């Protein structure tokens, strides 16, 4: 079976190691929307080892922290759904009080039309993520 | 400011320690839907320490594993949104191909009416979670 996340990078590549990659996705209503994608084709977090899950979540939380620092959103949403693409990946979505769906989930019907804030530059995201992920595990 | 997750347990209590609790929520369309709620009023995962995040995610993944074992869903969805209730909590949602929203997120418009499978008993959930969380960190 073809898998979109096996076949394609899935966005602008920000960071990667052997186990996972971070991409910024092209969602004009949600600047800064990033995904962390497990490199191997696994379906559920429960299919990974405890150490693998911990590694992946460390990257997810580093992306949360980077977006928080660079965009100062009102909230950050994290989700691993994968109903359409059952290959482990996480959505990290900066949310603003005036965004198209706030306070609902971005998968609900839009509530308004707004002008989103500018996205952080790929370069700033890369530098910030590199810094956060260079620190050793604590 | 009043906070629903500070003031109420938030569902049928399945497991708790000093840092977090697991509840089964009453969502008739989604039997087995559980939440893991951080006991303290923190807004973002990034507000917790690395050790606290690791502890919380260990519980989230134990709930995922328990629901997977007891219900054999087609997919499990995990999400931490908190736009309406900015107090750290995780949704763990067993999904089935014929559920009301599949393959969309449960926050989207329903696609069909279905008869959900029976929920696991609170007792089975409690026993399974206890077993999973008794094993030492690996």
Short mmCIF file of C-alpha atoms in Angstrom, two decimals:
data_model
loop_
_atom_site.label_atom_id
_atom_site.label_comp_id
_atom_site.label_asym_id
_atom_site.label_seq_id
_atom_site.Cartn_x
_atom_site.Cartn_y
_atom_site.Cartn_z
CA UNK A 1 0.00 0.00 0.00
CA UNK A 2 1.30 3.44 -0.93
CA UNK A 3 1.92 5.73 2.05
CA UNK A 4 2.20 9.47 1.56
CA UNK A 5 4.59 9.85 4.51
CA UNK A 6 6.84 7.03 3.27
CA UNK A 7 6.90 8.47 -0.26
CA UNK A 8 7.18 12.21 0.43
CA UNK A 9 8.99 14.49 2.87
CA UNK A 10 5.64 16.13 3.68
CA UNK A 11 6.68 19.79 3.83
CA UNK A 12 9.71 22.06 4.20
CA UNK A 13 12.31 20.03 6.06
CA UNK A 14 13.44 21.73 9.30
CA UNK A 15 15.28 19.00 11.14
CA UNK A 16 15.84 15.28 10.90
CA UNK A 17 17.69 12.39 12.42
CA UNK A 18 17.57 8.68 11.70
CA UNK A 19 14.30 8.19 13.57
CA UNK A 20 12.13 11.20 12.77
CA UNK A 21 11.88 14.44 10.80
CA UNK A 22 10.28 17.85 11.37
CA UNK A 23 8.58 19.67 8.51
CA UNK A 24 6.69 22.92 8.21
CA UNK A 25 3.50 22.24 6.28
CA UNK A 26 1.84 24.57 3.81
CA UNK A 27 -1.42 25.53 5.53
CA UNK A 28 -1.98 29.22 4.74
CA UNK A 29 -4.55 29.62 7.56
CA UNK A 30 -2.08 28.16 10.07
CA UNK A 31 1.40 29.64 9.65
CA UNK A 32 3.99 27.77 11.63
CA UNK A 33 2.00 24.50 11.50
CA UNK A 34 4.63 21.78 11.78
CA UNK A 35 4.58 18.01 11.71
CA UNK A 36 6.96 15.56 13.32
CA UNK A 37 6.98 12.38 11.26
CA UNK A 38 8.39 9.03 12.32
CA UNK A 39 10.69 7.81 9.54
CA UNK A 40 9.62 4.15 9.67
CA UNK A 41 6.11 3.11 8.70
CA UNK A 42 4.55 2.43 12.12
CA UNK A 43 0.87 2.91 12.75
CA UNK A 44 0.45 3.67 16.45
CA UNK A 45 2.63 5.19 19.17
CA UNK A 46 2.08 1.84 20.91
CA UNK A 47 3.98 0.12 18.09
CA UNK A 48 7.15 2.00 19.06
CA UNK A 49 9.41 1.07 21.95
CA UNK A 50 9.31 3.18 25.08
CA UNK A 51 12.70 4.69 24.16
CA UNK A 52 11.48 5.48 20.63
CA UNK A 53 8.33 7.14 21.95
CA UNK A 54 10.41 9.21 24.34
CA UNK A 55 12.73 10.29 21.53
CA UNK A 56 9.83 11.28 19.29
CA UNK A 57 8.03 13.22 22.02
CA UNK A 58 11.22 15.09 22.88
CA UNK A 59 11.26 16.34 19.28
CA UNK A 60 7.52 17.15 19.38
CA UNK A 61 7.98 19.21 22.54
CA UNK A 62 11.04 20.96 21.08
CA UNK A 63 8.89 22.02 18.10
CA UNK A 64 6.21 23.23 20.52
CA UNK A 65 8.84 25.26 22.37
CA UNK A 66 10.35 26.68 19.17
CA UNK A 67 6.95 27.79 17.85
CA UNK A 68 6.02 29.21 21.22
CA UNK A 69 9.22 31.26 21.30
CA UNK A 70 9.03 32.49 17.71
CA UNK A 71 5.27 33.13 17.39
CA UNK A 72 3.91 33.68 20.93
CA UNK A 73 0.63 31.92 20.08
CA UNK A 74 -2.34 31.98 22.46
CA UNK A 75 -2.30 28.16 22.59
CA UNK A 76 -0.48 25.25 21.01
CA UNK A 77 -2.39 22.19 19.83
CA UNK A 78 -0.75 18.77 19.62
CA UNK A 79 -2.35 15.78 17.93
CA UNK A 80 -1.52 12.38 16.54
CA UNK A 81 -4.56 11.15 14.60
CA UNK A 82 -3.49 9.24 11.46
CA UNK A 83 -6.91 8.00 10.42
CA UNK A 84 -6.24 8.92 6.79
CA UNK A 85 -2.50 8.30 6.89
CA UNK A 86 -1.77 5.58 9.44
CA UNK A 87 1.95 6.37 9.70
CA UNK A 88 2.94 7.89 13.05
CA UNK A 89 3.06 11.69 12.82
CA UNK A 90 2.31 14.60 15.13
CA UNK A 91 0.65 17.91 14.34
CA UNK A 92 1.99 20.94 16.23
CA UNK A 93 -0.33 23.87 15.57
CA UNK A 94 0.10 27.40 16.91
CA UNK A 95 -3.35 28.82 17.67
CA UNK A 96 -4.51 32.43 17.99
CA UNK A 97 -7.72 33.80 19.47
CA UNK A 98 -8.74 35.23 16.09
CA UNK A 99 -7.78 32.26 13.92
CA UNK A 100 -10.32 30.60 11.62
CA UNK A 101 -11.48 27.98 14.16
CA UNK A 102 -10.56 29.23 17.65
CA UNK A 103 -11.51 27.94 20.22
CA UNK A 104 -12.55 24.88 18.26
CA UNK A 105 -10.19 22.31 16.77
CA UNK A 106 -8.85 23.15 13.30
CA UNK A 107 -10.73 20.10 11.96
CA UNK A 108 -14.10 21.66 12.81
CA UNK A 109 -16.08 24.03 10.55
CA UNK A 110 -14.39 27.45 10.29
CA UNK A 111 -15.91 30.19 12.44
CA UNK A 112 -14.45 33.25 10.72
CA UNK A 113 -12.13 34.57 8.05
CA UNK A 114 -8.99 36.19 9.40
CA UNK A 115 -5.60 37.39 8.30
CA UNK A 116 -3.06 35.02 9.84
CA UNK A 117 0.17 36.37 11.33
CA UNK A 118 3.36 35.89 9.32
CA UNK A 119 5.00 32.48 9.60
CA UNK A 120 8.43 32.32 11.23
CA UNK A 121 11.18 31.95 8.65
CA UNK A 122 12.43 28.46 7.93
CA UNK A 123 15.87 29.67 8.95
CA UNK A 124 14.70 30.89 12.37
CA UNK A 125 12.81 27.66 12.93
CA UNK A 126 15.84 25.57 11.96
CA UNK A 127 18.21 27.52 14.21
CA UNK A 128 15.82 27.43 17.18
CA UNK A 129 15.12 23.71 16.79
CA UNK A 130 18.81 22.91 16.41
CA UNK A 131 19.55 24.77 19.63
CA UNK A 132 16.75 23.03 21.55
CA UNK A 133 17.68 19.57 20.29
CA UNK A 134 21.41 19.95 20.81
CA UNK A 135 21.02 20.02 24.58
CA UNK A 136 21.44 16.56 26.06
CA UNK A 137 18.52 14.61 27.47
CA UNK A 138 17.72 15.74 31.00
CA UNK B 1 -10.76 32.26 36.77
CA UNK B 2 -12.80 29.09 37.25
CA UNK B 3 -11.30 26.02 35.59
CA UNK B 4 -13.45 22.97 34.91
CA UNK B 5 -10.51 20.59 35.28
CA UNK B 6 -9.44 22.14 38.58
CA UNK B 7 -13.00 22.01 39.93
CA UNK B 8 -14.20 18.60 38.69
CA UNK B 9 -12.77 15.12 38.23
CA UNK B 10 -13.97 15.21 34.62
CA UNK B 11 -15.32 11.66 34.26
CA UNK B 12 -15.20 8.20 35.84
CA UNK B 13 -11.88 8.00 37.67
CA UNK B 14 -9.73 5.07 36.46
CA UNK B 15 -6.30 5.82 37.88
CA UNK B 16 -4.50 8.65 39.60
CA UNK B 17 -1.28 9.64 41.23
CA UNK B 18 -0.08 12.94 42.62
CA UNK B 19 0.67 14.36 39.20
CA UNK B 20 -2.12 13.23 36.91
CA UNK B 21 -5.39 11.32 36.68
CA UNK B 22 -7.10 9.16 34.06
CA UNK B 23 -10.86 9.39 33.53
CA UNK B 24 -13.28 7.77 31.14
CA UNK B 25 -15.50 10.49 29.70
CA UNK B 26 -19.16 10.16 28.85
CA UNK B 27 -19.25 10.44 25.05
CA UNK B 28 -21.88 7.96 23.84
CA UNK B 29 -20.59 8.03 20.24
CA UNK B 30 -17.08 7.24 21.47
CA UNK B 31 -17.06 4.44 24.06
CA UNK B 32 -13.72 4.09 25.78
CA UNK B 33 -12.83 7.76 25.21
CA UNK B 34 -10.45 8.62 28.06
CA UNK B 35 -8.66 11.72 29.21
CA UNK B 36 -5.42 12.07 31.10
CA UNK B 37 -5.51 15.27 33.11
CA UNK B 38 -2.56 16.99 34.77
CA UNK B 39 -3.52 17.69 38.38
CA UNK B 40 -1.94 21.15 38.56
CA UNK B 41 -3.30 24.03 36.51
CA UNK B 42 -0.68 24.31 33.76
CA UNK B 43 -1.53 25.54 30.29
CA UNK B 44 0.98 23.98 27.90
CA UNK B 45 3.11 20.85 27.87
CA UNK B 46 6.00 23.32 27.58
CA UNK B 47 5.14 24.65 31.05
CA UNK B 48 6.00 21.25 32.58
CA UNK B 49 9.50 20.02 33.28
CA UNK B 50 10.96 17.40 31.00
CA UNK B 51 10.51 14.76 33.75
CA UNK B 52 6.89 15.81 34.26
CA UNK B 53 6.17 15.60 30.53
CA UNK B 54 7.75 12.16 30.42
CA UNK B 55 5.65 10.99 33.35
CA UNK B 56 2.44 12.31 31.80
CA UNK B 57 3.15 10.78 28.39
CA UNK B 58 3.92 7.42 29.99
CA UNK B 59 0.38 7.48 31.41
CA UNK B 60 -1.10 8.63 28.07
CA UNK B 61 0.61 5.76 26.26
CA UNK B 62 -0.50 3.29 28.92
CA UNK B 63 -4.11 4.39 28.33
CA UNK B 64 -3.56 3.98 24.58
CA UNK B 65 -2.24 0.47 25.19
CA UNK B 66 -5.09 -0.46 27.56
CA UNK B 67 -7.75 0.71 25.09
CA UNK B 68 -5.99 -1.03 22.24
CA UNK B 69 -5.94 -4.28 24.20
CA UNK B 70 -9.54 -4.10 25.43
CA UNK B 71 -11.27 -2.67 22.33
CA UNK B 72 -9.08 -3.53 19.30
CA UNK B 73 -9.92 -0.22 17.59
CA UNK B 74 -8.93 0.47 13.98
CA UNK B 75 -6.94 3.52 15.12
CA UNK B 76 -6.22 5.47 18.26
CA UNK B 77 -6.25 9.27 18.24
CA UNK B 78 -4.24 11.31 20.73
CA UNK B 79 -4.64 15.05 21.19
CA UNK B 80 -3.85 17.86 23.59
CA UNK B 81 -5.76 20.95 22.44
CA UNK B 82 -7.02 22.93 25.44
CA UNK B 83 -8.33 25.95 23.55
CA UNK B 84 -11.52 25.98 25.60
CA UNK B 85 -9.99 24.61 28.80
CA UNK B 86 -6.35 25.68 28.97
CA UNK B 87 -5.39 23.13 31.62
CA UNK B 88 -3.10 20.36 30.31
CA UNK B 89 -5.12 17.29 29.36
CA UNK B 90 -4.90 14.59 26.71
CA UNK B 91 -7.68 12.94 24.74
CA UNK B 92 -7.24 9.23 23.97
CA UNK B 93 -9.92 8.19 21.50
CA UNK B 94 -10.44 4.69 20.10
CA UNK B 95 -11.58 5.00 16.49
CA UNK B 96 -13.45 2.53 14.28
CA UNK B 97 -13.91 2.55 10.51
CA UNK B 98 -17.67 2.90 10.91
CA UNK B 99 -17.69 5.52 13.68
CA UNK B 100 -19.52 8.83 13.25
CA UNK B 101 -16.53 10.76 11.85
CA UNK B 102 -14.02 8.23 10.51
CA UNK B 103 -11.58 8.95 8.84
CA UNK B 104 -12.00 12.56 9.91
CA UNK B 105 -11.21 13.96 13.36
CA UNK B 106 -14.02 13.66 15.90
CA UNK B 107 -14.20 17.47 15.96
CA UNK B 108 -15.34 17.62 12.32
CA UNK B 109 -18.95 17.35 11.11
CA UNK B 110 -20.33 13.81 11.56
CA UNK B 111 -20.40 11.67 8.41
CA UNK B 112 -22.84 8.98 9.50
CA UNK B 113 -24.96 7.59 12.31
CA UNK B 114 -23.69 4.30 13.70
CA UNK B 115 -24.13 1.99 16.65
CA UNK B 116 -20.93 2.21 18.68
CA UNK B 117 -19.37 -0.93 20.17
CA UNK B 118 -19.79 -1.50 23.92
CA UNK B 119 -17.38 0.38 26.15
CA UNK B 120 -14.92 -1.66 28.19
CA UNK B 121 -15.99 -1.96 31.82
CA UNK B 122 -14.46 0.49 34.26
CA UNK B 123 -13.17 -2.49 36.18
CA UNK B 124 -11.36 -3.96 33.16
CA UNK B 125 -9.89 -0.57 32.34
CA UNK B 126 -8.72 -0.06 35.92
CA UNK B 127 -7.11 -3.51 36.14
CA UNK B 128 -5.39 -3.15 32.77
CA UNK B 129 -4.09 0.34 33.53
CA UNK B 130 -2.86 -0.72 36.95
CA UNK B 131 -0.93 -3.58 35.40
CA UNK B 132 0.62 -1.38 32.72
CA UNK B 133 1.60 1.36 35.15
CA UNK B 134 2.99 -0.96 37.80
CA UNK B 135 5.89 -1.98 35.60
CA UNK B 136 8.95 0.14 36.29
CA UNK B 137 10.15 2.75 33.79
CA UNK B 138 12.20 1.14 31.05
#
